[in-house]
Short mmCIF file of C-alpha atoms in Angstrom, two decimals:
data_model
loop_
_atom_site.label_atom_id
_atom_site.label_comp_id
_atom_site.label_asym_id
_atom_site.label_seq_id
_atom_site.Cartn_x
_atom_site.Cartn_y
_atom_site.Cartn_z
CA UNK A 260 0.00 0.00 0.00
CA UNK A 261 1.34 3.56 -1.15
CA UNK A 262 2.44 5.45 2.10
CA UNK A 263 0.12 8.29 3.26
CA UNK A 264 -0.54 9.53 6.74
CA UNK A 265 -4.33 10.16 7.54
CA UNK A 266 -5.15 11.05 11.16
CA UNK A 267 -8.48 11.82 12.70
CA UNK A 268 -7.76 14.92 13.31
CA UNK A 269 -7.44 15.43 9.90
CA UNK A 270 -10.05 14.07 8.17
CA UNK A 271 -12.39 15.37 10.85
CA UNK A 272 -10.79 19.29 9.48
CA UNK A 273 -12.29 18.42 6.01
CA UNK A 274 -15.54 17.31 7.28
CA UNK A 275 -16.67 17.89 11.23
CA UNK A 276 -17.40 15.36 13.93
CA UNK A 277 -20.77 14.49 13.32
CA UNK A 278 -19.97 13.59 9.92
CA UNK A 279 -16.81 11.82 10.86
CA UNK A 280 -18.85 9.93 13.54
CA UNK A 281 -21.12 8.82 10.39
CA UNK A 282 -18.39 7.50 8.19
CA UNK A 283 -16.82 6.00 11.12
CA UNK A 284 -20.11 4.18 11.90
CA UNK A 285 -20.55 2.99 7.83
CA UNK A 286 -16.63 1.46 8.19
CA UNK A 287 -17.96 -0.51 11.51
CA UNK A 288 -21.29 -1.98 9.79
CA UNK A 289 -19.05 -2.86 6.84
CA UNK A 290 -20.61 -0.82 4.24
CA UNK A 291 -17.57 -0.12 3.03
CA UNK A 292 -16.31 -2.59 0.27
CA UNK A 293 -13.40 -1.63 -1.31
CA UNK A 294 -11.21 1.68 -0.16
CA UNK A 295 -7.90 1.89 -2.83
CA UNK A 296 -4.96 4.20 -2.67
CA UNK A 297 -3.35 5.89 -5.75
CA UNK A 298 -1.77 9.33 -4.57
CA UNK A 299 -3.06 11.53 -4.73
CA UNK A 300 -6.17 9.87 -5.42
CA UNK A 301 -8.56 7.53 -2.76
CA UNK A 302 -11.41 5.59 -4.32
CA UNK A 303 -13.60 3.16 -3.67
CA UNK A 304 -17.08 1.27 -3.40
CA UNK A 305 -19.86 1.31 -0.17
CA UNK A 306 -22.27 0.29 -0.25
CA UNK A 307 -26.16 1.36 -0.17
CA UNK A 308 -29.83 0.41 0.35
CA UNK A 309 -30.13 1.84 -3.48
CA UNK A 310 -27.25 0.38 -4.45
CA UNK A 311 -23.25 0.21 -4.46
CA UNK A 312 -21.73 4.40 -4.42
CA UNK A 313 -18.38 4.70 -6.50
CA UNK A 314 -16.50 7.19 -4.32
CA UNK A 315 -13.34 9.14 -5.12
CA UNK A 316 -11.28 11.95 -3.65
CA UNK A 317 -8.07 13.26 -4.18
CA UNK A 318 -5.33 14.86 -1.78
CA UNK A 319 -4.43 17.88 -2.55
CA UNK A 320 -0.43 19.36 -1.09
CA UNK A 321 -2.07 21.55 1.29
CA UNK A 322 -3.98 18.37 3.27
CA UNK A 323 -7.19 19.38 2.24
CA UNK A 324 -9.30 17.44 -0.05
CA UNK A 325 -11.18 17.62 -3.38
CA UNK A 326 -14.32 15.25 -3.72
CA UNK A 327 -15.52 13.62 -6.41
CA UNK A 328 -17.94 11.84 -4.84
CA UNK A 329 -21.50 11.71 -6.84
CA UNK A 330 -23.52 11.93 -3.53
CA UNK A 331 -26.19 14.99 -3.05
CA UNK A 332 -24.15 16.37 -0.36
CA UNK A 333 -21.72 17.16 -2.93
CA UNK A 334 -23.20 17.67 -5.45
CA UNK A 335 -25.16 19.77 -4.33
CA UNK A 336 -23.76 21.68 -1.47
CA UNK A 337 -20.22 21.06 -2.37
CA UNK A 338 -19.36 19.13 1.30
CA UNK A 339 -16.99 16.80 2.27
CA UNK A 340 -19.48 13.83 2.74
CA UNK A 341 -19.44 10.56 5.10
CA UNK A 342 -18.53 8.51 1.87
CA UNK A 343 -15.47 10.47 1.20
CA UNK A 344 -14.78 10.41 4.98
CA UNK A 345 -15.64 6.63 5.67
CA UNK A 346 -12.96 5.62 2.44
CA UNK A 347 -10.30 7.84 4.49
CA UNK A 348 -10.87 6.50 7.63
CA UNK A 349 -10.66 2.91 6.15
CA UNK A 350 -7.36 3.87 4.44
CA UNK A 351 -5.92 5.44 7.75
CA UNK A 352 -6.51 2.28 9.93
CA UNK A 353 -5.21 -0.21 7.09
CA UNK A 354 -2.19 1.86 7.31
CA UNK A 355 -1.60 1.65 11.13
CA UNK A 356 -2.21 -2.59 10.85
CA UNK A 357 -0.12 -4.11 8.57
CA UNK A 358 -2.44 -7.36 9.53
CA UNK A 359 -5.48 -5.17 8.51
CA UNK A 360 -4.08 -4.39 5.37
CA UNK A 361 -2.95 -7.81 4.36
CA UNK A 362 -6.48 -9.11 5.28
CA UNK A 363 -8.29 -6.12 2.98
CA UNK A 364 -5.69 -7.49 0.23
CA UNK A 365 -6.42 -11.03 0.65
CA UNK A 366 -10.20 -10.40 0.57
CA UNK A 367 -10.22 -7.77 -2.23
CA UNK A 368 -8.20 -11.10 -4.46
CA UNK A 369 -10.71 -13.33 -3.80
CA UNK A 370 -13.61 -10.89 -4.68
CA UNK A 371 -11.88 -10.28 -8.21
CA UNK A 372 -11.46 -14.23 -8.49
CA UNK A 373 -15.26 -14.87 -7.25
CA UNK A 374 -16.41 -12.07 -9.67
CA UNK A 375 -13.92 -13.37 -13.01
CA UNK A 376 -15.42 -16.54 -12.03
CA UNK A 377 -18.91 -15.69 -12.42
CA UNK A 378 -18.02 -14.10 -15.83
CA UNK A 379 -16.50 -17.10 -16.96
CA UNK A 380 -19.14 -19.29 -15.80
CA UNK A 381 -21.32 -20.54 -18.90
CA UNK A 382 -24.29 -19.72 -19.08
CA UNK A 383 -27.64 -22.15 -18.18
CA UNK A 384 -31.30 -21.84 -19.32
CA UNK A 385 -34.48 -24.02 -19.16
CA UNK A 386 -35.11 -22.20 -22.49
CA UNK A 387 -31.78 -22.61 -24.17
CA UNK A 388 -30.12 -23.53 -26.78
CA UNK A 389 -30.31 -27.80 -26.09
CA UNK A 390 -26.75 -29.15 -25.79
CA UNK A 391 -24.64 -31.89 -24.68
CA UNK A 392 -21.44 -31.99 -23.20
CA UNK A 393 -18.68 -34.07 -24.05
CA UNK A 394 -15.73 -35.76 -22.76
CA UNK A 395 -12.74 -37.15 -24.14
CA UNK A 396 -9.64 -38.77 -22.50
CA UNK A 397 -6.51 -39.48 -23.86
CA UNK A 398 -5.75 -43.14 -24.90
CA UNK A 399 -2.82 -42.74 -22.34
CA UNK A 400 -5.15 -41.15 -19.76
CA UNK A 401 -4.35 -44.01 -17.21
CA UNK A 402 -0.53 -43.39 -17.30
CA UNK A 403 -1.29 -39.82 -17.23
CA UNK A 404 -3.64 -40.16 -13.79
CA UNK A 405 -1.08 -42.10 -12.28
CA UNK A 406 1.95 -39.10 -13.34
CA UNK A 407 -0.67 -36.54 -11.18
CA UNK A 408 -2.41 -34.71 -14.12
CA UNK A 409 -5.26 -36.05 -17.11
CA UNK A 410 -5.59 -34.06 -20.16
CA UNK A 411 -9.16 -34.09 -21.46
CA UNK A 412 -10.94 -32.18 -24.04
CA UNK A 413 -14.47 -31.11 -23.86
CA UNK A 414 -16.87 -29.60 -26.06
CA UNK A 415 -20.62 -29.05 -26.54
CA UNK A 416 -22.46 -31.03 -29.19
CA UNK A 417 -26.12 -29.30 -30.31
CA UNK A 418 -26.43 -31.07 -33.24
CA UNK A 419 -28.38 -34.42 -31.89
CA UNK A 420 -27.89 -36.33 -35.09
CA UNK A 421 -23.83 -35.62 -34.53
CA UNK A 422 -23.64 -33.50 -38.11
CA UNK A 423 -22.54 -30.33 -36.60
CA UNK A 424 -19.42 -30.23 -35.39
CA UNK A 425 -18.71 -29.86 -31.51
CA UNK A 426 -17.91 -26.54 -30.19
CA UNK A 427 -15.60 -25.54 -27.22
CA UNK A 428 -16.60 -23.63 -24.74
CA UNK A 429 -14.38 -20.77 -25.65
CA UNK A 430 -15.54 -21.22 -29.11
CA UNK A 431 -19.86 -20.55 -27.89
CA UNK A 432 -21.26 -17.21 -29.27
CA UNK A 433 -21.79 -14.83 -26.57
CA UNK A 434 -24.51 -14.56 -24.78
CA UNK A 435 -25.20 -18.34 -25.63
CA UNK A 436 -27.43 -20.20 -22.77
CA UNK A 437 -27.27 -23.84 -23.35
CA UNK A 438 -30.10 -26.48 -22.18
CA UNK A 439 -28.30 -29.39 -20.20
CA UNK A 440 -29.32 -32.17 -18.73
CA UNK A 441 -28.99 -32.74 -14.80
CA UNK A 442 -26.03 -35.10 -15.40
CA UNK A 443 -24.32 -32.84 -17.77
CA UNK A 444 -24.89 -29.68 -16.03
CA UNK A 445 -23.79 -31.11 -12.94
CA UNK A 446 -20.56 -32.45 -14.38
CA UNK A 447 -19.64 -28.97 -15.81
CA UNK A 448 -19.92 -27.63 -12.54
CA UNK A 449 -17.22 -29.65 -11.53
CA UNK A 450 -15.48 -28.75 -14.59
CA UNK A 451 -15.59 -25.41 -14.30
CA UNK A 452 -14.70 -25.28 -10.25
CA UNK A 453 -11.54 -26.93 -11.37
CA UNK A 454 -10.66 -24.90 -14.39
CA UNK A 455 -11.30 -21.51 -12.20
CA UNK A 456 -11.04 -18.94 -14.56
CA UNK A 457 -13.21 -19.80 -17.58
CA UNK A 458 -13.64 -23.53 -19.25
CA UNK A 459 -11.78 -23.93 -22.15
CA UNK A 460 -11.84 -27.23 -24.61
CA UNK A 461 -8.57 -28.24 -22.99
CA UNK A 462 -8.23 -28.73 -19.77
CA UNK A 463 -5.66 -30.84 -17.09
#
């Protein structure tokens, strides 16, 4: 994490002490998701009975601040609001706890894997496009299991008479929603918790 010193003091001079009591309580009920430093800039996400805010500010030389932030408040009356001041405060105490700061790291890699996972994930529909899925294992697969690692291939076949040629799954259209059956679908579950980050038509 870049190095800059945030006190309470401080962020209470940009905003006031009812408003930094308001941030501080967002930080405690967790509303705030993601709180990122680029100097001079501090952005983030919390997040909102009407949905997530994207909140940025930046630090300016004289230890003021300039908000970005899309609230009212801001907008609108041009204050330093409790989302600008609840990112702050989050950045301040990830910077006094090394231990804090590893954790927000940790957790902020395994949102971005979750959410690249849910992108990758193909897509299922009672109303799709019907499709099987297929498997195939190298002659050698045996040798191979006992080495540690199989190679298979997989693909989808739509064409039920076998004339169409199977597709991979990189290979679908976009936007594609397939029609599996229970077996299938649940077997490319498993196929897709191993490959991680997106099925492809190879995978070990």
């Amino acid at each position: 994490m870049p190095s800059v010193k945030l006190t309470q003091k401080q962020i209470e001079s940009w905003c006031g002490a009812a408003v930094y009591a308001e941030a501080e309580a967002k930080v405690k009920r967790g509303e705030v998701r993601r709180a990122d430093l680029a100097p001079p800039w501090i952005e983030g996400l919390l997040a909102r009975a009407a949905g997530d805010l994207r909140c940025r500010f930046k630090l300016l030389d004289n230890g003021l601040v300039e908000s970005h932030c899309p609230c009212r408040a801001n907008r609108e009356h041009g204050l330093i609001c409790s989302h600008v001041a609840a990112l702050a405060i989050s950045v301040m105490r990830r910077a006094a706890d090394p231990g804090r700061e590893q954790r927000y790291q940790e957790e902020q890699r395994r949102a971005r894997r979750m959410a690249d996972s849910m992108a990758a994930t193909i897509t299922r529909d009672p109303h799709g496009r019907p499709a099987r899925l297929l498997l195939a294992l190298p002659e050698d697969w045996r040798g191979q299991f006992d080495a540690g690692a199989v190679t298979l291939r997989c693909a989808f076949q739509f064409d039920s008479a076998g004339a169409a040629a199977p597709a991979a799954p990189e290979a679908l259209p976009s936007r594609t929603a397939l029609r599996l059956s229970p077996a299938d679908d649940n077997v490319l579950c498993v196929l897709e918790d191993i490959a991680e980050n997106g099925l492809k038509g190879t995978l070990t």
